[in-house]
XYZ file of C-alpha atoms in Angstrom:
715
model
C 130.366 95.084 113.550
C 126.977 96.493 113.662
C 125.035 99.802 114.019
C 121.811 100.917 113.175
C 121.787 102.992 110.104
C 121.037 106.288 111.323
C 124.151 105.834 113.223
C 126.020 109.549 112.786
C 129.590 109.464 111.096
C 129.982 113.334 110.890
C 133.296 113.034 114.634
C 134.546 110.467 111.126
C 134.527 113.084 107.769
C 133.967 116.037 109.752
C 136.495 115.915 112.557
C 138.070 118.541 114.362
C 140.308 117.487 116.010
C 143.095 114.527 114.370
C 145.886 111.925 116.575
C 147.701 110.416 114.044
C 149.345 106.685 115.285
C 152.660 105.947 113.714
C 153.560 109.131 113.414
C 156.704 110.441 112.052
C 158.499 112.701 109.882
C 160.778 110.852 107.761
C 159.568 111.568 104.350
C 157.586 108.819 102.726
C 156.187 106.443 104.980
C 152.529 105.837 105.949
C 153.263 108.080 109.407
C 153.834 110.459 107.540
C 152.029 111.548 104.396
C 149.165 112.627 106.941
C 150.257 115.103 108.834
C 151.893 116.556 105.531
C 148.868 116.357 103.802
C 147.169 118.739 106.310
C 149.153 121.420 107.094
C 150.034 121.886 103.337
C 146.475 121.819 102.851
C 145.859 124.225 106.323
C 143.334 122.296 108.120
C 141.962 124.419 111.387
C 141.729 121.858 113.510
C 143.837 119.847 115.937
C 147.043 117.771 114.869
C 148.131 115.217 117.257
C 151.330 112.960 116.790
C 151.428 110.177 118.210
C 154.628 108.525 118.903
C 156.762 106.799 121.499
C 160.224 107.121 120.650
C 159.271 110.858 119.631
C 158.758 114.668 121.413
C 158.028 117.047 118.100
C 157.095 115.797 114.775
C 156.653 118.485 112.388
C 157.040 121.116 114.599
C 154.102 119.536 116.680
C 154.078 118.171 120.404
C 154.150 114.197 120.354
C 151.977 111.941 122.395
C 153.099 108.434 123.526
C 149.983 106.918 122.995
C 145.897 107.354 122.547
C 146.144 107.475 126.666
C 147.882 110.238 126.927
C 145.387 112.199 125.388
C 144.495 115.475 127.224
C 140.870 115.051 125.641
C 138.991 113.662 123.527
C 139.339 113.040 120.170
C 137.195 112.911 116.682
C 140.087 111.104 115.363
C 142.967 107.955 115.238
C 144.549 107.782 112.331
C 146.531 104.066 112.819
C 150.063 104.130 110.458
C 151.109 101.365 112.670
C 151.291 97.535 111.446
C 148.527 95.352 111.507
C 150.040 93.037 114.903
C 149.969 96.681 116.809
C 147.193 98.114 115.331
C 144.426 97.145 118.423
C 147.082 97.009 120.688
C 147.302 101.233 119.867
C 143.427 101.389 119.467
C 143.882 99.415 122.884
C 144.923 102.880 124.303
C 142.178 104.935 124.137
C 139.523 105.183 127.146
C 135.879 104.400 126.300
C 134.426 107.263 124.854
C 137.684 108.990 123.820
C 138.176 108.199 120.870
C 135.072 109.029 117.889
C 136.348 107.128 115.022
C 140.087 104.605 113.376
C 141.172 104.856 110.302
C 143.583 102.119 109.761
C 145.564 102.078 106.400
C 147.865 99.233 107.710
C 146.811 95.627 105.545
C 147.302 92.400 106.721
C 143.928 91.438 108.255
C 141.028 89.790 106.328
C 142.496 90.047 103.202
C 145.507 87.834 104.029
C 143.641 84.551 105.044
C 141.799 83.248 108.967
C 145.066 84.690 110.998
C 144.290 88.430 109.629
C 141.060 87.536 109.707
C 141.410 86.567 113.270
C 143.429 89.900 114.011
C 140.560 91.913 112.683
C 137.757 91.134 114.215
C 140.004 91.570 117.238
C 140.527 95.245 116.499
C 136.764 95.721 115.792
C 136.167 94.219 118.977
C 137.784 96.515 121.319
C 136.515 99.194 118.432
C 133.363 98.627 119.614
C 133.697 98.288 123.624
C 135.786 101.789 122.882
C 132.575 103.224 121.107
C 134.726 103.673 118.084
C 133.973 103.763 114.464
C 136.187 101.675 112.238
C 137.330 102.969 108.475
C 139.425 99.878 106.891
C 141.289 98.672 107.770
C 143.264 97.554 104.202
C 142.485 101.518 103.450
C 143.844 104.725 102.646
C 141.725 107.091 104.261
C 139.305 109.812 103.074
C 139.087 113.582 102.352
C 137.135 115.884 103.446
C 137.744 118.210 100.792
C 136.244 121.696 101.850
C 137.286 121.191 105.394
C 140.495 120.753 104.492
C 140.838 117.389 106.159
C 143.281 114.840 104.501
C 143.664 111.737 106.667
C 144.864 109.337 103.959
C 148.021 108.684 102.549
C 147.906 109.018 99.178
C 150.030 111.391 96.917
C 147.159 111.888 94.892
C 146.777 114.917 96.396
C 150.100 115.931 97.042
C 150.853 116.006 92.913
C 147.907 118.855 93.058
C 144.009 119.314 94.975
C 140.977 118.859 93.274
C 138.434 121.363 93.328
C 136.282 121.794 96.362
C 132.704 120.910 94.540
C 129.002 118.924 94.742
C 130.628 115.143 94.210
C 130.928 112.893 97.097
C 133.531 109.532 96.208
C 134.002 105.661 97.800
C 135.608 103.066 96.472
C 136.144 100.186 98.212
C 139.314 99.980 96.497
C 142.093 102.574 97.165
C 144.270 102.231 94.074
C 141.378 103.003 92.655
C 140.277 106.002 94.231
C 144.037 106.923 94.382
C 143.131 107.361 90.750
C 139.850 108.610 90.492
C 140.748 111.503 92.562
C 143.131 111.692 90.023
C 140.767 111.673 87.681
C 138.513 113.827 88.681
C 141.248 116.581 89.311
C 142.315 115.861 85.567
C 138.853 116.731 84.572
C 137.593 119.752 86.610
C 135.368 118.076 89.189
C 134.966 119.204 92.531
C 134.562 116.597 95.269
C 133.134 117.208 98.647
C 134.317 114.192 99.905
C 136.945 111.223 98.450
C 136.672 108.094 100.426
C 138.167 103.858 100.056
C 136.373 101.633 102.940
C 139.174 99.395 102.069
C 138.552 95.910 104.115
C 135.053 97.254 105.460
C 135.464 95.930 109.140
C 133.272 97.702 110.098
C 132.090 101.200 107.987
C 131.572 100.048 104.358
C 129.963 101.568 101.268
C 126.900 101.759 101.737
C 127.011 103.056 105.101
C 128.803 106.162 102.885
C 126.134 106.700 100.695
C 123.625 106.891 103.203
C 126.438 108.962 104.858
C 126.167 111.204 101.988
C 122.874 111.891 101.037
C 122.369 113.798 104.761
C 125.691 115.885 103.115
C 124.618 119.714 102.757
C 128.405 119.999 100.401
C 127.195 116.349 98.194
C 124.602 116.783 95.558
C 125.891 113.794 93.415
C 127.530 110.265 94.564
C 130.148 108.201 92.828
C 131.074 104.667 94.251
C 133.562 101.748 93.517
C 132.473 98.535 94.901
C 133.652 94.808 95.244
C 131.034 93.139 96.976
C 128.489 93.585 99.672
C 127.968 91.959 102.210
C 124.524 93.360 103.876
C 122.045 94.093 100.903
C 119.477 95.178 103.031
C 121.357 98.277 104.769
C 122.511 98.473 101.260
C 118.747 98.754 100.157
C 118.788 102.041 102.467
C 121.494 103.207 101.429
C 120.289 103.581 97.571
C 116.423 104.228 98.831
C 118.087 107.484 100.752
C 119.687 108.846 98.207
C 116.913 108.441 95.484
C 114.303 110.162 98.416
C 117.474 112.941 98.984
C 117.960 113.514 94.460
C 121.407 112.855 95.050
C 122.167 110.877 91.802
C 124.568 107.236 92.477
C 126.855 106.190 89.642
C 128.190 103.071 90.657
C 131.012 100.470 89.290
C 130.730 97.532 90.547
C 133.039 94.943 89.319
C 132.555 91.420 89.656
C 130.741 91.545 86.517
C 132.313 87.922 84.693
C 133.730 84.794 87.371
C 137.068 85.898 87.098
C 136.520 88.839 88.016
C 134.267 87.762 91.482
C 137.332 85.914 92.327
C 140.312 88.462 92.034
C 137.253 90.792 94.490
C 137.626 88.111 96.766
C 141.373 88.150 96.783
C 141.645 91.471 96.987
C 139.555 92.530 100.302
C 137.892 89.534 101.039
C 134.295 90.553 99.545
C 131.264 88.878 98.405
C 130.727 89.668 94.654
C 127.791 88.145 94.571
C 125.684 87.338 91.741
C 125.838 90.451 89.041
C 121.885 90.503 87.681
C 120.928 90.650 91.053
C 123.141 93.742 91.643
C 122.429 95.084 88.459
C 118.644 94.708 89.286
C 118.871 96.280 92.381
C 120.726 99.343 90.734
C 118.004 99.803 87.921
C 115.439 98.941 91.039
C 116.227 102.486 92.839
C 118.002 104.422 90.390
C 121.423 103.983 90.515
C 123.423 104.873 86.917
C 125.169 101.900 87.256
C 128.684 102.663 84.250
C 130.773 99.510 82.813
C 134.140 101.789 82.185
C 136.015 103.720 84.008
C 134.866 106.509 80.784
C 131.365 105.748 82.030
C 131.506 106.024 85.208
C 133.701 110.011 84.511
C 131.077 110.729 81.888
C 127.929 110.281 83.969
C 129.546 111.617 87.390
C 130.752 114.777 85.013
C 127.120 114.983 83.389
C 125.277 114.934 86.227
C 127.359 117.003 88.568
C 127.000 120.083 85.675
C 123.408 120.253 85.039
C 122.379 120.709 88.372
C 118.450 119.040 86.415
C 119.237 116.132 84.450
C 116.846 115.682 81.302
C 113.183 114.948 82.475
C 112.523 112.611 79.738
C 114.600 111.209 76.692
C 113.808 113.622 73.177
C 117.010 114.769 72.156
C 117.281 116.923 69.319
C 120.757 117.080 67.431
C 121.661 119.712 65.727
C 125.126 119.942 63.816
C 127.415 120.951 61.429
C 127.925 118.351 60.190
C 124.695 115.370 58.447
C 127.251 112.394 58.627
C 128.056 112.965 62.133
C 124.554 113.319 62.940
C 123.347 110.563 62.074
C 125.811 108.799 63.994
C 124.479 110.866 66.219
C 121.317 109.198 65.813
C 121.742 106.093 65.546
C 123.508 105.885 69.168
C 120.390 107.561 70.365
C 118.427 105.103 68.713
C 121.060 102.119 71.237
C 120.382 104.518 73.869
C 116.368 104.133 74.327
C 116.097 107.788 73.095
C 112.931 109.983 70.847
C 114.065 111.944 68.594
C 110.993 114.051 67.039
C 110.779 116.202 64.325
C 111.108 120.008 64.915
C 107.334 121.355 64.328
C 106.966 122.305 60.393
C 106.913 126.127 60.394
C 110.198 125.462 61.986
C 111.802 123.422 59.670
C 110.461 125.989 56.634
C 112.303 128.694 58.681
C 115.264 127.307 59.059
C 115.220 126.169 55.004
C 114.224 129.174 53.954
C 117.547 131.100 55.583
C 120.124 128.004 54.842
C 118.257 126.377 51.449
C 120.382 123.406 51.790
C 120.506 122.431 55.109
C 118.336 119.418 56.870
C 116.001 120.298 58.984
C 114.314 117.328 60.345
C 116.249 115.640 63.650
C 119.004 115.188 63.630
C 118.764 118.958 62.354
C 121.951 119.742 59.935
C 123.218 123.412 59.464
C 125.618 122.754 57.642
C 128.879 125.268 57.616
C 126.569 127.942 57.343
C 126.677 127.941 61.401
C 130.707 129.133 61.311
C 130.131 132.835 59.389
C 126.307 132.902 59.910
C 126.721 133.787 64.770
C 122.607 133.781 64.467
C 122.089 130.756 63.284
C 122.867 128.617 66.330
C 120.901 130.453 68.734
C 117.847 131.143 66.079
C 118.388 127.259 65.459
C 117.882 126.645 68.752
C 114.714 128.592 69.435
C 112.946 127.203 66.835
C 113.597 123.822 67.785
C 112.806 124.631 71.477
C 110.410 126.591 70.991
C 107.056 124.182 72.040
C 108.369 122.043 74.016
C 109.156 118.638 72.361
C 113.201 118.547 73.745
C 114.248 117.691 76.849
C 117.601 117.798 75.649
C 119.695 119.689 73.012
C 122.746 117.963 71.551
C 125.169 119.827 69.583
C 127.699 118.823 67.369
C 130.779 122.193 66.161
C 133.173 119.882 65.253
C 136.730 121.219 64.759
C 134.780 124.564 64.822
C 135.825 124.773 68.912
C 139.346 125.590 69.092
C 138.471 128.918 66.989
C 139.655 131.770 69.176
C 138.302 133.771 66.346
C 134.718 131.748 66.984
C 134.540 131.565 70.438
C 132.545 134.933 70.967
C 129.577 133.690 69.165
C 130.485 129.759 71.224
C 130.092 131.304 74.512
C 126.996 133.868 73.695
C 125.437 130.850 72.126
C 125.560 128.713 75.326
C 124.939 132.100 78.180
C 121.305 132.613 75.447
C 120.342 128.636 75.880
C 120.877 128.836 79.458
C 119.032 132.052 79.719
C 115.986 130.922 77.584
C 115.664 127.837 77.844
C 116.973 125.690 81.723
C 115.417 123.549 81.529
C 116.259 121.860 78.512
C 120.184 120.667 79.017
C 122.738 121.120 76.626
C 126.307 119.047 75.531
C 127.907 120.826 72.981
C 130.328 118.290 71.547
C 133.820 120.323 69.671
C 137.100 120.306 70.601
C 137.479 123.631 72.875
C 140.924 124.777 74.018
C 140.943 123.035 78.781
C 139.996 126.820 79.215
C 136.714 127.730 77.158
C 135.900 123.482 78.166
C 135.393 125.183 81.686
C 133.830 127.860 80.671
C 130.954 126.383 78.894
C 130.767 123.900 81.472
C 130.785 126.967 84.555
C 127.943 127.946 82.128
C 126.012 124.500 82.960
C 126.482 123.205 79.567
C 128.462 119.134 78.670
C 131.293 119.455 76.504
C 132.359 115.982 74.623
C 134.988 115.768 71.968
C 133.235 112.992 71.514
C 130.008 112.913 69.962
C 129.197 109.409 70.222
C 129.454 109.951 73.699
C 127.478 113.191 74.718
C 124.188 110.697 73.655
C 125.018 107.842 75.069
C 125.217 109.930 78.637
C 122.040 111.713 77.735
C 120.604 108.764 77.228
C 122.224 107.118 80.832
C 121.207 110.760 82.858
C 117.034 110.678 80.814
C 116.027 108.285 82.475
C 116.344 109.610 86.570
C 113.705 111.497 86.175
C 111.259 108.313 85.799
C 112.405 107.563 88.813
C 110.267 109.926 91.004
C 106.901 109.053 92.553
C 107.145 105.497 92.106
C 104.172 103.655 94.105
C 103.414 102.357 97.107
C 106.135 99.283 97.903
C 108.791 100.984 95.599
C 109.414 104.310 98.060
C 108.698 102.027 101.671
C 112.123 101.687 103.094
C 114.201 98.542 102.005
C 113.172 95.815 104.389
C 115.736 93.853 106.578
C 116.055 90.728 106.895
C 113.890 89.157 109.485
C 111.423 86.236 110.120
C 108.784 86.120 107.696
C 105.621 88.251 109.582
C 102.450 86.690 111.922
C 100.400 87.354 108.607
C 102.232 85.067 106.617
C 102.022 81.125 108.452
C 105.538 78.992 107.552
C 105.663 77.131 104.914
C 104.692 73.192 105.053
C 107.588 71.062 104.473
C 106.850 70.063 100.711
C 104.534 71.030 98.312
C 103.233 69.153 95.068
C 101.757 70.563 92.125
C 98.685 71.215 93.179
C 99.746 72.819 97.034
C 101.485 75.117 95.247
C 99.192 76.414 92.527
C 96.929 76.759 96.231
C 99.368 78.059 98.113
C 100.182 81.217 94.790
C 96.392 81.943 94.790
C 96.548 82.586 98.528
C 98.839 84.387 98.135
C 97.331 87.067 95.077
C 98.441 84.449 91.666
C 95.804 83.658 89.463
C 96.090 79.782 88.917
C 94.266 77.458 86.813
C 91.891 75.610 89.048
C 93.467 72.283 88.947
C 92.933 69.388 91.397
C 94.888 66.292 93.051
C 93.289 62.850 91.653
C 94.860 59.338 93.015
C 92.720 57.143 90.820
C 91.174 57.630 87.873
C 87.240 57.389 89.394
C 88.629 61.041 90.774
C 89.769 62.093 88.242
C 86.911 61.300 86.216
C 84.458 63.511 89.549
C 87.593 66.523 89.614
C 85.998 66.799 85.292
C 82.145 66.619 86.269
C 83.411 69.478 89.001
C 84.897 71.555 86.393
C 81.825 71.043 84.453
C 79.870 71.580 86.725
C 81.664 75.411 88.054
C 80.558 75.945 83.971
C 84.025 74.953 82.941
C 83.474 73.010 79.564
C 86.977 73.158 78.572
C 88.360 70.154 77.499
C 90.791 68.933 80.269
C 94.110 68.232 80.887
C 95.949 65.013 82.702
C 99.536 65.554 84.722
C 101.867 63.532 86.785
C 101.865 64.439 90.058
C 106.132 63.451 90.836
C 108.308 64.801 93.703
C 110.287 63.045 92.011
C 110.298 63.406 87.810
C 110.589 67.510 86.651
C 109.943 67.168 83.182
C 106.262 64.962 82.979
C 106.394 64.910 78.872
C 109.433 62.763 78.872
C 107.688 60.234 80.486
C 105.041 60.338 78.866
C 103.020 61.684 82.029
C 101.186 64.701 80.520
C 98.014 64.304 78.175
C 95.978 67.316 76.528
C 92.495 67.678 74.942
C 90.533 64.878 77.006
C 86.587 65.464 76.310
C 84.433 62.709 78.573
C 84.992 60.265 80.523
C 86.337 57.837 78.284
C 88.926 59.448 77.297
C 89.721 61.049 80.975
C 89.786 56.877 82.195
C 92.420 55.907 79.817
C 94.651 58.618 79.830
C 94.808 58.080 83.330
C 95.952 54.627 83.183
C 98.236 55.965 80.067
C 99.796 58.088 82.247
C 99.951 55.748 85.122
C 101.481 52.514 82.833
C 104.537 54.926 81.021
C 105.294 57.389 84.136
C 106.089 53.150 85.965
C 108.316 52.238 82.603
C 110.299 54.780 82.876
C 110.489 56.292 85.641
C 110.098 52.995 88.554
C 111.279 53.859 91.682
C 109.359 57.267 91.628
C 106.925 57.990 94.021
C 103.475 59.552 92.234
C 101.156 61.112 93.727
C 98.468 60.773 91.386
C 97.808 63.530 88.441
C 96.390 66.799 88.429
C 93.509 67.455 86.579
C 92.632 70.627 85.238
C 90.905 72.439 82.173
C 93.061 73.069 79.456
C 94.399 76.846 79.411
C 92.867 79.236 76.345
C 95.635 80.964 74.034
C 98.057 83.256 75.089
C 101.662 84.276 75.395
C 103.393 81.351 77.895
C 105.385 83.490 80.457
C 107.891 82.190 83.233
C 108.044 83.638 86.425
C 110.210 82.335 89.568
C 112.205 83.531 92.722
C 115.058 82.707 93.998
C 116.618 84.004 97.561
C 119.779 85.524 97.127
C 121.994 84.978 99.873
C 122.788 88.661 100.113
C 119.952 90.820 98.784
C 117.308 87.853 99.837
C 114.496 86.795 97.445
C 114.897 87.864 94.018
C 111.869 87.595 91.060
C 112.839 86.366 87.898
C 110.895 87.312 84.866
C 111.229 86.611 80.936
C 109.214 84.845 77.913
C 108.440 80.545 78.123
C 110.806 78.741 75.693
C 113.980 79.718 74.140
C 113.402 83.191 75.458
C 114.261 81.836 78.523
C 116.448 78.705 78.023
C 118.437 79.937 74.742
C 118.469 83.526 74.657
C 118.836 84.090 78.558
C 116.638 87.344 77.899
C 115.105 87.655 81.817
C 114.599 90.996 83.656
C 115.528 90.484 87.608
C 114.259 93.122 91.030
C 114.765 92.642 94.516
C 110.993 91.462 96.460
C 109.226 93.255 97.683
C 108.230 95.768 94.642
C 105.098 97.549 93.520
C 103.043 98.343 89.223
C 105.794 100.566 88.460
C 108.922 97.709 88.799
C 107.115 95.550 87.375
C 106.199 96.517 84.405
C 109.531 98.279 84.125
C 111.084 95.274 84.458
C 108.584 93.122 81.558
C 109.704 95.631 79.669
C 113.075 95.417 79.626
C 112.711 92.114 78.361
C 113.690 91.896 74.788
C 110.435 89.522 73.767
C 108.790 92.628 75.193
C 106.753 93.316 71.446
C 105.628 89.314 71.427
C 103.006 90.840 74.997
C 102.363 94.063 72.712
C 101.170 92.001 69.931
C 103.461 90.929 66.956
C 102.187 90.046 63.382
C 98.884 90.372 63.957
C 98.166 88.652 67.424
C 96.192 90.123 70.243
C 98.140 92.836 73.355
C 98.399 91.163 76.121
C 97.236 91.572 79.521
C 99.985 93.831 80.485
C 99.126 95.401 83.255
C 97.561 91.245 84.798
C 100.517 90.404 84.290
C 102.390 93.626 86.536
C 100.084 92.450 89.077
C 101.157 89.151 89.446
C 104.960 89.868 89.585
C 104.009 93.073 92.172
C 101.952 89.969 93.985
C 104.478 86.539 93.888
C 107.650 89.881 95.312
C 105.359 90.214 98.258
C 104.656 86.373 98.339
C 108.440 85.647 98.769
C 109.584 88.780 100.997
C 106.809 87.506 103.178
C 108.344 84.022 103.708
C 111.219 85.085 103.053
C 113.162 83.098 105.702
C 111.024 79.787 104.973
C 111.954 79.131 101.081
C 114.478 78.612 98.568
C 113.080 79.180 95.670
C 109.648 78.942 93.802
C 108.471 78.497 90.387
C 105.524 79.880 87.775
C 105.572 77.550 84.578
C 104.581 79.097 82.376
C 102.574 81.767 83.439
C 99.928 82.719 81.209
C 99.154 86.491 79.883
C 95.969 86.386 78.398
C 95.067 89.352 75.350
C 94.163 92.409 76.934
C 91.608 92.735 79.412
C 91.520 89.178 80.408
C 94.362 88.830 82.761
C 96.803 85.754 83.741
C 96.526 82.498 84.671
C 99.078 80.229 86.135
C 99.323 76.760 85.034
C 101.974 75.476 87.147
C 104.293 75.622 89.849
C 106.380 75.022 92.062
C 107.061 75.833 95.160
C 110.653 75.018 97.177
C 110.961 75.082 100.867
C 114.998 75.965 101.930
C 116.186 73.364 102.889
C 116.684 73.128 107.550
C 118.790 70.365 108.952
C 117.449 67.676 110.798
């Protein structure tokens, strides 16, 4: 089923009346659980049990079918076997039911027959204007409105508090576990949603709806796969525009994980590198462990304003743990600037055996001198050089005698430095921990987890105010626009270079020569244009990828005789090594100046469309796989970010006395490549520019070779 991205799901997630088809009075049955939970938690809307074999259930009048409803109802819960689900929904009149939650399994996750039954269910829902959640899902909860449209036992064992986190999970089992973990961690939820097989409503729909929900501040999502990449991009773009951070755990990072995901909910796990690029591009925080998933959600919910930069102050009563925290900070890309010199002097005057650098170590003196905590923090933060503060208090947090000191410290920090988020690592009793959290302070027993969490959320502020294309609505799959003429069936290297040059990528001037005379004329043309560099000749053949292996490249050529000999040698060598190869001629181009060889490419992802890749050439890409990705199209900000992500970035900045490269020009070239790829997204399979030469700063970049492969078309 497909719906416009702005379709409202409010009738589903905030229903005024709920019909439970397959309702039961027998405890333990899935048709009994939602009625029990709705009554237990005080749902204020109408509850309508539907069961043809009962007059009343749980003291409520029962109806034989949806066709017996006397009025419209926002939500129908289907708790009947898969074979009866479509028939049950078919009894509803068009427009009578707004949405349906389908608990039952036995649909597309079981194979072809189940998929056919799921299609039939969707067709009936579409005819009647019903949105579907599921099938094969645990349903949802609207915690603030006491809506428990689920058969999960988790809320029966204790409800989570109402709060600002909207949680959505493709897996029901993980969702139930996450609900219980949220309760244990003291996280308040606005909504809890499981999507199951996603016959209609998927995780992206839920994320986008939660961005418009006034009760939700933070979105936590668990994904197994995605079928509609454009919709997920729109959802993440909407969340960023609304200022609502998204934490995502996406499984299927390995082949085994991807296969498990597909067998579980018939989801397409996709290429993990593409998902990673997607999340980076739209500012979603990817959590790779369950602990990290909850730590990030906890931090974003507790800190109403995350750190506005990556400068961390560390303040500890243990020098050893301070060093451990400093190591973690370096690993997560956090900076540790020293406090001002006068602040360090004041600390050492007060505690001569302290360490005034960052990490600042006040030793155990902070425990015996109550005012030292606040005085030191005030000094550190006085001149605005820190974006967050992490404090380690060891086991002192378990002391009731010291609690007034710690509570006053957290309260004063919030009053005096509200723009500097505070995290305290100590062993506080649960009740004391909750009091500190209510003051807006993070509390971690593990100081390393505290620093890693700060490092993860510190990058969110940089996502605001991205350039042009980055802030545009995510593109939808469509044919190329009118101003992008369709690609021709095949391109040799010379044609590919010309095509990319038209797209705004600087390319080395090159000519295709079909014989030695043409090669000589091409060299003369370069010289007439003012290019007096020696030239290179390379064989041009659709059948030869590695030209050097067959003697198809000649370098540093000057003079007519050298060019003619090189042409003859190339032709002889290629015919000897590859007599079957088709030969278009040779490419004639000037030798390139000195620079750093990079590689840029595009491949068409079946879910997300064209994805741009960047890396350094040679061993960096072939062996180390040191590359970064972004989904097309994007602007300079994202291009710069992907350049900085590679481990070899230092080489572009200038290493061992080499000049720094023109990184801005490199970013502009990648952005231009992304625009070209998006314009022709329905028209090609891949593009590769190798090498893309980054010249010294101010001199630009130049593409030296390119391959464009059009999408295979049926004959």
